[in-house]
Coordinates of C-alpha atoms in Angstrom, one line a residue:
X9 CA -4.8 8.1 -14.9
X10 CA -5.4 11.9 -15.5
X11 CA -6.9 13.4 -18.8
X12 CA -3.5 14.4 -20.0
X13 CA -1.9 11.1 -19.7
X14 CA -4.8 9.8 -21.4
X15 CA -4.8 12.0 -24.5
X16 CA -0.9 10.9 -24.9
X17 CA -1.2 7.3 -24.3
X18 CA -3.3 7.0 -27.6
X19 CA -1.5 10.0 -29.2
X20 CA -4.7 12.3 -29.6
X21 CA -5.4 14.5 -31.9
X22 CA -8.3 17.3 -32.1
X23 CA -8.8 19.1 -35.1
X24 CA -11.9 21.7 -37.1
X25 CA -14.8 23.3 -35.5
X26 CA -14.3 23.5 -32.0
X27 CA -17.9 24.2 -31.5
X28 CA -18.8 21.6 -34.6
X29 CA -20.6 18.3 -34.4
X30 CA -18.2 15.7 -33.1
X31 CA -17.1 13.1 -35.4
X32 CA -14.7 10.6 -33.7
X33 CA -12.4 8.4 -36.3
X34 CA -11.5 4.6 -35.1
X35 CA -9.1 3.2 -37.9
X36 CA -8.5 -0.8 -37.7
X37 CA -5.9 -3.5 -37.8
X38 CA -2.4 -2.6 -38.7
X39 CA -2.4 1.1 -39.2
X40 CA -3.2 4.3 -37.4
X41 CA -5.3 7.7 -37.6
X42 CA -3.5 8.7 -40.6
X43 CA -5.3 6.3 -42.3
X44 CA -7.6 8.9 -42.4
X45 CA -5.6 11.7 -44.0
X46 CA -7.4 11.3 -47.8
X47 CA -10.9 12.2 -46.3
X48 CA -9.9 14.4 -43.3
X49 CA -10.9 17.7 -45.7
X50 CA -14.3 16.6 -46.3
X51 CA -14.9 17.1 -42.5
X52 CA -12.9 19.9 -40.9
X53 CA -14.7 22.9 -42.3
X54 CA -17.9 21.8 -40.3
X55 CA -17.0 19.1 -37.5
X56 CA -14.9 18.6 -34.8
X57 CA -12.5 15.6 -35.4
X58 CA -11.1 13.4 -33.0
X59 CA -8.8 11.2 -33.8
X60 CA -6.4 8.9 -32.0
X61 CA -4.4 5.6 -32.5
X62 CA -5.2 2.4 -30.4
X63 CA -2.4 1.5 -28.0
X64 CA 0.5 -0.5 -30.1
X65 CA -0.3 1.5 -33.4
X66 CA 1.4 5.1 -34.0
X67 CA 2.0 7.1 -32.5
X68 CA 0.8 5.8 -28.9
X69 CA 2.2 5.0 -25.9
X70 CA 4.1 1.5 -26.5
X71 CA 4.3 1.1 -22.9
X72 CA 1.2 1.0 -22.1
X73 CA 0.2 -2.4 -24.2
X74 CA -0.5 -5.1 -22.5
X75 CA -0.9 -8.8 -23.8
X76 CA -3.7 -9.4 -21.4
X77 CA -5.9 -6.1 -21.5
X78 CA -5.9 -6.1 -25.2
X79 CA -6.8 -9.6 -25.9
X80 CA -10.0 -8.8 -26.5
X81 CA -12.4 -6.2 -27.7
X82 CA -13.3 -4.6 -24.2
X83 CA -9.6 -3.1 -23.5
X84 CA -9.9 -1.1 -26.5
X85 CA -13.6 -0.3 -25.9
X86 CA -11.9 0.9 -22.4
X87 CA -10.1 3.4 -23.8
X88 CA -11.8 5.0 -25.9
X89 CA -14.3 5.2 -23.0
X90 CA -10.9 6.9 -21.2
X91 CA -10.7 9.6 -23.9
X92 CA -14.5 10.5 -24.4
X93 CA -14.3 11.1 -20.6
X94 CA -10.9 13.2 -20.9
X95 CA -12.4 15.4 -23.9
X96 CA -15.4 15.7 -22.0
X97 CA -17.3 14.6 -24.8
X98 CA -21.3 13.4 -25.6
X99 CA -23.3 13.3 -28.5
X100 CA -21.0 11.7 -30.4
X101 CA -20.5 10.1 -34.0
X102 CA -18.3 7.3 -33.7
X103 CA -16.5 5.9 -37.2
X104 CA -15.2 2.7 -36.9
X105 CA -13.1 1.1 -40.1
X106 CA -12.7 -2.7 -39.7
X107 CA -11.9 -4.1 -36.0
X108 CA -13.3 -0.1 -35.2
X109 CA -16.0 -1.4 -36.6
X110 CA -16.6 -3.8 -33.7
X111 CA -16.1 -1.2 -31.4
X112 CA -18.2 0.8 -32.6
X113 CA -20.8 -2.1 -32.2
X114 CA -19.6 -2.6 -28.3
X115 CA -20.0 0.9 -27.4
X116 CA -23.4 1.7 -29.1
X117 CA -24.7 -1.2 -27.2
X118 CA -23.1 -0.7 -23.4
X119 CA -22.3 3.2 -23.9
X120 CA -24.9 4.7 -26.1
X121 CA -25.6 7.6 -24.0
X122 CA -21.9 8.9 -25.0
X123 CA -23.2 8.2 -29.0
X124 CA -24.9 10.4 -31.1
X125 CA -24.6 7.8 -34.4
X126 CA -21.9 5.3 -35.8
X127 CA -20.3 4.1 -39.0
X128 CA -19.5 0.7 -39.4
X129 CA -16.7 0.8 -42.9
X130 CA -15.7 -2.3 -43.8
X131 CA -17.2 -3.9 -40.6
X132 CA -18.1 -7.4 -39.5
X133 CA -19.3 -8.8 -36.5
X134 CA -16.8 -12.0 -36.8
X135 CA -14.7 -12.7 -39.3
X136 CA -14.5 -16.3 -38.4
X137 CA -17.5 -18.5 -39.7
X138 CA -19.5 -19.9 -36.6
X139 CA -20.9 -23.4 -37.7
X140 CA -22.7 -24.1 -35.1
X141 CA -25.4 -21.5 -35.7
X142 CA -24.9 -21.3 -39.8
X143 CA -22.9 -18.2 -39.4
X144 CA -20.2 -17.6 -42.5
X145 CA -18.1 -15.2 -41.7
X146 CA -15.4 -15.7 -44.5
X147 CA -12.8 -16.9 -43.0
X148 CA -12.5 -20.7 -41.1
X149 CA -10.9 -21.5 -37.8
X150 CA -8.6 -23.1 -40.5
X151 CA -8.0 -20.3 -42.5
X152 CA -7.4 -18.0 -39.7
X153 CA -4.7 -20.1 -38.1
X154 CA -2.8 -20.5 -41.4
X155 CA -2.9 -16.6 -41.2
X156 CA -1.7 -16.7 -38.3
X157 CA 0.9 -19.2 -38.4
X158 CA 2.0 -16.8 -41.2
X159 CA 2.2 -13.9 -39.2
X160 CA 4.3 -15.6 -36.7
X161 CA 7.1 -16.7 -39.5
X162 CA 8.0 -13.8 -40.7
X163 CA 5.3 -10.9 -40.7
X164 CA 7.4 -8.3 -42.7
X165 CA 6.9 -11.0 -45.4
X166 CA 3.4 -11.3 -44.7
X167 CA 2.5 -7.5 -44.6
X168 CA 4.0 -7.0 -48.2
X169 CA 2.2 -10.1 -49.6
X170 CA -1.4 -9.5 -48.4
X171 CA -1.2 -5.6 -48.0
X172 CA -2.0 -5.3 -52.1
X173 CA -4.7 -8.0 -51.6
X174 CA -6.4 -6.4 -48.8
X175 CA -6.2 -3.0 -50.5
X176 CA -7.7 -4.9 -53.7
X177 CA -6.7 -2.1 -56.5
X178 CA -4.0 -3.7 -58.3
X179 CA -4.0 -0.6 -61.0
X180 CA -2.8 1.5 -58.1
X181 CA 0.2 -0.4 -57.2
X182 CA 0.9 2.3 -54.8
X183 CA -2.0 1.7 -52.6
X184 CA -1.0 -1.5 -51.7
X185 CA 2.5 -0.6 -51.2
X186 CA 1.4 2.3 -48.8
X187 CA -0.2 0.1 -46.9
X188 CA 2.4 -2.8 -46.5
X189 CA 4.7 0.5 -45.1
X190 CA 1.9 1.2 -42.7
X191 CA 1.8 -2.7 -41.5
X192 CA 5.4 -2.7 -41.2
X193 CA 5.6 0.6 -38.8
X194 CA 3.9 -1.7 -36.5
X195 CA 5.6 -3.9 -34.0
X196 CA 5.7 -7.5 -34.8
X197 CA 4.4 -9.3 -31.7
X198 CA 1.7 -6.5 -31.0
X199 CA 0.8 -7.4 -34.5
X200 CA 0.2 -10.8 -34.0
X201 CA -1.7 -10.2 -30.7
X202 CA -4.1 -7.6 -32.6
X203 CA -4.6 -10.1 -35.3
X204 CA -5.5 -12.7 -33.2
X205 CA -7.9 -10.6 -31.0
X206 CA -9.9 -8.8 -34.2
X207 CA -10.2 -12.1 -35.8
X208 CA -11.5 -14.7 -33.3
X209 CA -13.7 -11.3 -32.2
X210 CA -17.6 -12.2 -32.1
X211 CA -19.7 -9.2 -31.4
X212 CA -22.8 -10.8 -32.8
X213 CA -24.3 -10.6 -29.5
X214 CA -24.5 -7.2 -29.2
X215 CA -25.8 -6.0 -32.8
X216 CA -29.5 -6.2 -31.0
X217 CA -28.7 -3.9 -28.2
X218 CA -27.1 -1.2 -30.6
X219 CA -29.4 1.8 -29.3
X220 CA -28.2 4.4 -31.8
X221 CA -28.5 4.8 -35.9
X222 CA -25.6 3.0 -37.4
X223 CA -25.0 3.6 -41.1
X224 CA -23.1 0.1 -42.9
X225 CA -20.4 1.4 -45.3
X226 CA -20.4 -2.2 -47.7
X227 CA -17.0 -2.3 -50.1
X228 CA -17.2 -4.1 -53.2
X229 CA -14.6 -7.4 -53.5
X230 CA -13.6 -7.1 -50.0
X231 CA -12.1 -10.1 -49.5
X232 CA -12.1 -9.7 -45.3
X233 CA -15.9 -8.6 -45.4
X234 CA -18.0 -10.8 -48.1
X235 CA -21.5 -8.7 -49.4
X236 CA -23.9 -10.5 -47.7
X237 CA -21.7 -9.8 -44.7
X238 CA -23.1 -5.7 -44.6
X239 CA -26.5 -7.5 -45.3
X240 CA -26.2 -9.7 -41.7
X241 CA -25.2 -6.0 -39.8
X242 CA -27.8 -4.5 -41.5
X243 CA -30.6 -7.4 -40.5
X244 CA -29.7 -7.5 -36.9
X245 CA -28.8 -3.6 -36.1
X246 CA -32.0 -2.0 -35.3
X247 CA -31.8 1.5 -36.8
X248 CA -29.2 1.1 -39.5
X249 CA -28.9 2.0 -43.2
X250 CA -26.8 -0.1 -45.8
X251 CA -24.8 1.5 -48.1
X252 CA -23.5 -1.1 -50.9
X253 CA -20.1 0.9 -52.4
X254 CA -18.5 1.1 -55.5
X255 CA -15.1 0.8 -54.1
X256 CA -13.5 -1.9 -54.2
X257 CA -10.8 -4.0 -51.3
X258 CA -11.3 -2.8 -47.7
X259 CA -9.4 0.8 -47.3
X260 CA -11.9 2.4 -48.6
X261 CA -11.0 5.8 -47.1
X262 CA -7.2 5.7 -49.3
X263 CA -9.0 4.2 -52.3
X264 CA -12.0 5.9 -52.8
X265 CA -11.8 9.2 -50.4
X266 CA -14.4 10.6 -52.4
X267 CA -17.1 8.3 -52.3
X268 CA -16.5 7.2 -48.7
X269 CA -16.3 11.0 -47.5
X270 CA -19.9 11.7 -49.2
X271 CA -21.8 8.2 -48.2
X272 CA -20.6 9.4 -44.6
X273 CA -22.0 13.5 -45.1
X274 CA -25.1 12.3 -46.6
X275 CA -25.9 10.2 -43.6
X276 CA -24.7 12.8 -41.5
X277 CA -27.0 15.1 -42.8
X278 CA -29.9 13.1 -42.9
X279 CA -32.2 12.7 -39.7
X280 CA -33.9 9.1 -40.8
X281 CA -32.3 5.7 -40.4
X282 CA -32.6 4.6 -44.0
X283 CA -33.1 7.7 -45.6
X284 CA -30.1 6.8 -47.9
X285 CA -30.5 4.9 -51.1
X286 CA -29.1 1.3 -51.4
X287 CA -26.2 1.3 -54.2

């Protein structure tokens, strides 16, 4: 596949500095890189961004998803891989929201010399508890497949019921409605694929072998990622720095730009894994 084909297959988009740092934006399940959009100012002036959508989200090549590839972690991983190599790009910051997250993880671990840094917002290793080593995750195999037996049903139904709990600001109605919009722009079956492959994920393996700095963005009353979640990554990830948040849910970057924008400059100015103060 050339460079060109590439770039449109995850719809990619290059903006600031063209000689700036590079900051490449991963966003997670169920919406694309305009997730983004809120703290996208913080950045251009003095970074080159990269963004792009994962393949069955945006505005991405549709016909390129397949079932099989991305059924797990490593087809996404693949890609991105793909589009470092079609920019021509090293020394990079990778920023991961959610199931980016877990990329992030995967390719500071088996691709590190293309990494300069990554942030982990809103990130887990694996959602799903793992009993037989004392893991808790937050969510059961139980839980999971009720959420995914809900998906199946009927997930327009599901997106606008759980998009205002996963958002988690229920004095900004809007929020939550935004992001129910966003869930519904993707199709339905690719949706229940991705669901199924971010949260059976288990990247807990890797967290050792991350060979770069990782800053841990922690949200408050995120009810995908509990607290002592941020506090497992942070344990096991070599060089990284937890930052405990005041915002609250798991978007972060639509309901909080501020905050999440300047916890990611400060690190990004810093030049010491822990240099930043717990919140």
């Amino acid at each position: 596949m050339s460079g060109e084909s590439i770039l449109r297959r995850n719809n990619v988009t290059v903006l600031g500095r063209t000689d700036g740092p590079v900051l490449m934006f991963g966003h997670g399940f169920g919406t694309d890189q305009s997730m983004w959009d809120k703290v996208l100012p913080y950045f251009v002036e003095d970074y080159r961004v990269v963004l792009f959508d994962h393949v069955g989200a945006g505005g991405s090549d549709l016909d390129a998803y397949e079932s099989a590839k991305y059924s797990s972690v490593e087809g996404y991983v693949t890609d991105i891989v793909e589009i470092l190599d079609a920019l021509d790009l090293t020394e990079v910051t990778f920023i991961g929201h959610s199931m980016s997250a877990m990329l992030a993880v995967t390719l500071a671990a088996e691709h590190a010399q293309r990494l300069r840094r990554v942030v982990l917002l809103a990130a887990s290793a694996s959602y799903m508890d793992r009993p037989e080593d004392g893991y808790e995750g937050g969510f059961s195999r139980e839980d999971l497949e009720e959420l995914f037996e809900s998906l199946d049903d009927n997930y327009v139904v599901w997106a606008s019921r759980m998009a205002p709990v996963f958002m988690n600001n229920p004095h900004r109605p809007e929020l939550g409605a935004d992001l129910a919009n966003r869930f519904n722009r993707t199709t339905p079956h690719i949706a229940r694929e991705l669901a199924r492959t971010a949260f059976l994920a288990d990247v807990r393996h890797l967290l050792s072998k991350v060979r770069v700095p990782a800053l841990i963005m922690q949200c408050a009353d995120d009810i995908i990622v509990p607290m002592h979640v941020g506090a497992y990554l942070h344990q096991n990830i070599p060089s990284s720095t937890l930052v405990n948040m005041k915002a609250k849910g798991h978007f972060p970057q639509a309901s909080a730009p501020e905050e999440t924008a300047h916890t990611m400059l400060r690190y990004l100015g810093s030049t010491t894994p822990g240099l930043l103060t717990l919140v």
